[in-house]
Amino acid sequence: GAGVSQSPRYKVAKRGQDVALRCDPISGHVSLFWYQQALGQGPEFLTYFQNEAQLDKSGLPSDRFFAERPEGSVSTLKIQRTQKEDSAVYLCASSPVGIGARQPQHFGDGTRLSIL
Amino acid sequence: GENVEQHPSTLSVQEGDSAVIKCTYSDSASNYFPWYKQELGKRPQLIIDIRSNVGEKKDQRIAVTLNKTAKHFSLHITETQPEDSAVYFCAAPPKADKLIFGTGTRLQVFP
């Protein structure tokens, strides 16, 4: 594809529901990142994959957050038992090489999650 | 801990003037410094980046300077245009797998 694709673009859920957010990185990109962006703030690191391996999940706010990339391509970020404070834009980014954060990262449009 | 400070938080300039945004990072392991532009409701877009073995990099109206000793880097936009209006973020990677973003600068260019 031409760029990083995320779906859905918007998601509204009731507090307590589970949600799943999808990221399709640029074809062939080795590194994949998830970020959370609160209104008026910069993106905050959540987790990083190199191919299918999750090498860093230190930014995940709680054990309700889970990410996977089973075949080293598409990734899913799952949030269980959503809370109001989970409302944010979730951004996915990919880069072509293994040392991901020290190479240009290409972002998707994000998923705007609203928890009622 | 890992920290990237960005100033100013808002910046208003007249069309044609220059704009300068400054960032300071804390971790000396950082060796790559990207700048992103984000328009309202859109994705962050990489506009320029610099590596630690270079002191300055230019791309048309945009330049970035890096002072590794002082741990700060700056974005310079010359001959600003209304379409430059957006939020700009600097970033630095204290580790190979983590990018830490600044808090952003909202730039407004008035015609």
Tab-separated table of C-alpha atoms in Angstrom:
chain	number	residue	atom	x	y	z
A	1	GLY	CA	0.000	0.000	0.000
A	2	ALA	CA	0.939	3.643	-0.291
A	3	GLY	CA	1.139	4.316	3.411
A	4	VAL	CA	0.293	3.117	6.892
A	5	SER	CA	-3.393	2.301	7.134
A	6	GLN	CA	-5.376	2.207	10.364
A	7	SER	CA	-8.927	1.088	11.034
A	8	PRO	CA	-11.377	2.064	12.200
A	9	ARG	CA	-10.798	5.816	11.924
A	10	TYR	CA	-13.285	6.441	14.717
A	11	LYS	CA	-14.461	4.139	17.474
A	12	VAL	CA	-17.017	4.884	20.150
A	13	ALA	CA	-17.432	2.355	22.946
A	14	LYS	CA	-19.103	2.204	26.306
A	15	ARG	CA	-16.985	1.972	29.398
A	16	GLY	CA	-16.178	-1.654	30.125
A	17	GLN	CA	-16.302	-2.840	26.511
A	18	ASP	CA	-13.317	-4.346	24.714
A	19	VAL	CA	-11.970	-2.711	21.543
A	20	ALA	CA	-9.526	-3.780	18.836
A	21	LEU	CA	-7.612	-1.343	16.650
A	22	ARG	CA	-5.873	-2.442	13.470
A	23	CYS	CA	-2.710	-1.239	11.769
A	24	ASP	CA	-1.493	-2.165	8.291
A	25	PRO	CA	2.109	-0.956	7.986
A	26	ILE	CA	3.855	-0.112	4.756
A	27	SER	CA	4.623	-3.375	2.974
A	28	GLY	CA	8.013	-4.758	3.950
A	29	HIS	CA	8.526	-2.470	6.930
A	30	VAL	CA	10.263	-4.322	9.748
A	31	SER	CA	9.531	-1.998	12.660
A	32	LEU	CA	6.055	-1.119	13.923
A	33	PHE	CA	5.162	1.270	16.735
A	34	TRP	CA	2.001	2.155	18.592
A	35	TYR	CA	1.550	5.589	20.191
A	36	GLN	CA	-1.221	7.204	22.198
A	37	GLN	CA	-1.951	10.880	21.582
A	38	ALA	CA	-4.147	12.750	24.029
A	39	LEU	CA	-5.792	15.990	22.935
A	40	GLY	CA	-3.228	18.784	22.680
A	41	GLN	CA	-0.302	16.522	23.528
A	42	GLY	CA	2.507	14.833	21.641
A	43	PRO	CA	2.360	11.124	20.805
A	44	GLU	CA	3.406	8.882	23.676
A	45	PHE	CA	5.148	5.572	23.025
A	46	LEU	CA	3.168	2.440	23.843
A	47	THR	CA	4.957	-0.518	22.276
A	48	TYR	CA	7.372	-1.605	19.536
A	49	PHE	CA	7.603	-4.647	17.259
A	50	GLN	CA	10.484	-5.840	15.152
A	51	ASN	CA	8.817	-8.230	12.720
A	52	GLU	CA	6.597	-10.414	14.937
A	53	ALA	CA	8.629	-9.905	18.113
A	54	GLN	CA	7.356	-7.391	20.644
A	55	LEU	CA	10.637	-5.967	21.896
A	56	ASP	CA	9.344	-3.192	24.124
A	57	LYS	CA	5.957	-2.820	25.786
A	58	SER	CA	7.067	-0.486	28.538
A	59	GLY	CA	4.653	2.257	27.457
A	60	LEU	CA	1.454	0.221	27.780
A	61	PRO	CA	-0.526	1.959	30.566
A	62	SER	CA	-1.927	-1.188	32.162
A	63	ASP	CA	-2.436	-4.901	31.657
A	64	ARG	CA	-5.727	-4.045	29.945
A	65	PHE	CA	-3.666	-3.074	26.897
A	66	PHE	CA	-2.364	-5.829	24.641
A	67	ALA	CA	-0.713	-5.679	21.216
A	68	GLU	CA	0.229	-8.362	18.744
A	69	ARG	CA	1.759	-8.733	15.301
A	70	PRO	CA	1.615	-12.494	14.735
A	71	GLU	CA	2.937	-12.651	11.169
A	72	GLY	CA	5.200	-9.647	11.251
A	73	SER	CA	2.861	-7.484	9.180
A	74	VAL	CA	-0.586	-6.382	10.417
A	75	SER	CA	-0.779	-5.420	14.084
A	76	THR	CA	-3.702	-5.195	16.475
A	77	LEU	CA	-3.908	-3.144	19.647
A	78	LYS	CA	-6.549	-4.465	22.014
A	79	ILE	CA	-7.910	-2.655	25.024
A	80	GLN	CA	-9.977	-4.668	27.475
A	81	ARG	CA	-12.551	-3.249	29.888
A	82	THR	CA	-12.142	0.250	28.478
A	83	GLN	CA	-12.096	3.249	30.811
A	84	LYS	CA	-12.821	6.924	30.064
A	85	GLU	CA	-9.145	7.781	30.381
A	86	ASP	CA	-8.432	5.493	27.412
A	87	SER	CA	-10.064	8.088	25.139
A	88	ALA	CA	-7.347	9.324	22.782
A	89	VAL	CA	-6.029	8.991	19.249
A	90	TYR	CA	-4.050	5.791	18.775
A	91	LEU	CA	-1.339	6.164	16.151
A	92	CYS	CA	0.583	3.436	14.400
A	93	ALA	CA	3.924	4.033	12.681
A	94	SER	CA	6.310	1.844	10.713
A	95	SER	CA	9.877	2.084	9.508
A	96	PRO	CA	11.776	-0.072	7.054
A	97	VAL	CA	14.659	-1.211	9.195
A	98	GLY	CA	15.230	-3.034	12.433
A	99	ILE	CA	16.604	-0.217	14.551
A	100	GLY	CA	13.219	1.410	14.272
A	101	ALA	CA	13.286	4.490	16.457
A	102	ARG	CA	16.456	5.841	14.875
A	103	GLN	CA	15.050	5.754	11.367
A	104	PRO	CA	12.231	7.781	9.777
A	105	GLN	CA	8.864	6.612	11.026
A	106	HIS	CA	5.781	6.874	8.833
A	107	PHE	CA	2.505	7.390	10.639
A	108	GLY	CA	-1.032	6.345	9.906
A	109	ASP	CA	-4.028	8.658	10.336
A	110	GLY	CA	-4.815	7.089	13.694
A	111	THR	CA	-7.931	5.753	15.365
A	112	ARG	CA	-9.844	8.257	17.464
A	113	LEU	CA	-11.230	6.293	20.416
A	114	SER	CA	-13.980	7.758	22.548
A	115	ILE	CA	-15.142	5.941	25.658
A	116	LEU	CA	-18.552	6.983	26.954
B	1	GLY	CA	14.591	9.871	32.969
B	2	GLU	CA	13.961	10.331	29.271
B	3	ASN	CA	12.652	13.812	28.566
B	4	VAL	CA	12.263	16.120	25.573
B	5	GLU	CA	11.347	19.735	26.293
B	6	GLN	CA	9.983	21.937	23.525
B	7	HIS	CA	9.536	25.733	23.388
B	8	PRO	CA	7.549	27.784	22.719
B	9	SER	CA	4.161	26.095	23.062
B	10	THR	CA	2.580	28.639	20.701
B	11	LEU	CA	4.143	30.881	18.090
B	12	SER	CA	2.467	33.508	15.938
B	13	VAL	CA	4.302	35.115	13.039
B	14	GLN	CA	3.489	37.303	10.070
B	15	GLU	CA	3.677	35.701	6.655
B	16	GLY	CA	7.223	36.000	5.335
B	17	ASP	CA	8.837	36.110	8.774
B	18	SER	CA	10.981	33.329	10.225
B	19	ALA	CA	9.942	30.897	12.945
B	20	VAL	CA	12.248	29.055	15.344
B	21	ILE	CA	11.278	26.170	17.628
B	22	LYS	CA	13.728	24.756	20.162
B	23	CYS	CA	13.999	21.374	21.856
B	24	THR	CA	16.207	20.001	24.590
B	25	TYR	CA	16.747	16.317	25.267
B	26	SER	CA	18.106	14.570	28.318
B	27	ASP	CA	19.560	11.261	27.130
B	28	SER	CA	22.983	11.471	25.509
B	29	ALA	CA	22.373	8.125	23.783
B	30	SER	CA	20.001	9.854	21.342
B	31	ASN	CA	21.575	10.169	17.900
B	32	TYR	CA	18.632	10.852	15.594
B	33	PHE	CA	16.336	13.886	15.789
B	34	PRO	CA	13.197	14.092	13.621
B	35	TRP	CA	10.681	16.903	13.322
B	36	TYR	CA	7.035	16.229	12.560
B	37	LYS	CA	4.260	18.533	11.342
B	38	GLN	CA	0.707	17.679	12.330
B	39	GLU	CA	-2.318	19.459	10.923
B	40	LEU	CA	-5.599	19.282	12.795
B	41	GLY	CA	-7.048	15.780	12.663
B	42	LYS	CA	-4.264	14.455	10.473
B	43	ARG	CA	-1.268	12.191	10.845
B	44	PRO	CA	2.140	13.470	11.978
B	45	GLN	CA	4.301	13.983	8.878
B	46	LEU	CA	8.069	13.868	8.952
B	47	ILE	CA	9.389	17.151	7.570
B	48	ILE	CA	13.105	16.930	8.322
B	49	ASP	CA	15.510	14.925	10.458
B	50	ILE	CA	19.146	15.117	11.489
B	51	ARG	CA	21.714	12.672	12.822
B	52	SER	CA	24.228	13.401	15.529
B	53	ASN	CA	27.222	13.424	13.190
B	54	VAL	CA	25.833	16.508	11.426
B	55	GLY	CA	25.436	20.004	12.867
B	56	GLU	CA	22.948	21.422	10.386
B	57	LYS	CA	20.652	20.223	7.621
B	58	LYS	CA	18.580	22.256	5.176
B	59	ASP	CA	15.664	21.455	2.908
B	60	GLN	CA	14.371	24.500	1.028
B	61	ARG	CA	12.739	26.771	3.637
B	62	ILE	CA	13.295	24.379	6.519
B	63	ALA	CA	16.515	23.826	8.471
B	64	VAL	CA	17.458	21.978	11.621
B	65	THR	CA	20.515	22.651	13.789
B	66	LEU	CA	21.925	20.345	16.435
B	67	ASN	CA	24.188	21.119	19.386
B	68	LYS	CA	25.060	17.724	20.837
B	69	THR	CA	27.177	19.156	23.637
B	70	ALA	CA	24.306	21.279	24.921
B	71	LYS	CA	21.744	18.572	24.008
B	72	HIS	CA	19.494	20.874	22.052
B	73	PHE	CA	18.238	21.088	18.498
B	74	SER	CA	16.140	23.661	16.690
B	75	LEU	CA	13.804	23.912	13.720
B	76	HIS	CA	14.026	27.015	11.556
B	77	ILE	CA	11.349	27.904	9.011
B	78	THR	CA	12.105	30.881	6.770
B	79	GLU	CA	9.699	32.877	4.588
B	80	THR	CA	6.734	31.402	6.420
B	81	GLN	CA	3.473	30.862	4.559
B	82	PRO	CA	-0.082	30.365	5.884
B	83	GLU	CA	0.111	26.670	4.951
B	84	ASP	CA	2.953	26.290	7.462
B	85	SER	CA	0.346	26.735	10.204
B	86	ALA	CA	0.203	23.472	12.183
B	87	VAL	CA	1.520	21.822	15.335
B	88	TYR	CA	5.194	20.886	15.171
B	89	PHE	CA	6.753	18.132	17.286
B	90	CYS	CA	10.391	17.355	17.881
B	91	ALA	CA	11.479	13.909	19.014
B	92	ALA	CA	14.512	11.998	20.219
B	93	PRO	CA	15.169	8.269	20.751
B	94	PRO	CA	16.929	7.519	24.050
B	95	LYS	CA	16.806	3.873	23.035
B	96	ALA	CA	16.839	2.229	19.637
B	97	ASP	CA	13.218	1.193	20.022
B	98	LYS	CA	11.582	4.242	21.585
B	99	LEU	CA	10.892	7.736	20.270
B	100	ILE	CA	10.104	10.428	22.848
B	101	PHE	CA	8.154	13.419	21.523
B	102	GLY	CA	8.164	16.991	22.725
B	103	THR	CA	4.933	18.649	23.841
B	104	GLY	CA	4.436	20.435	20.543
B	105	THR	CA	4.443	24.004	19.211
B	106	ARG	CA	1.332	25.469	17.632
B	107	LEU	CA	2.530	27.727	14.816
B	108	GLN	CA	0.149	30.285	13.352
B	109	VAL	CA	1.183	32.233	10.269
B	110	PHE	CA	-0.977	35.271	9.626
B	111	PRO	CA	-1.340	36.552	6.069
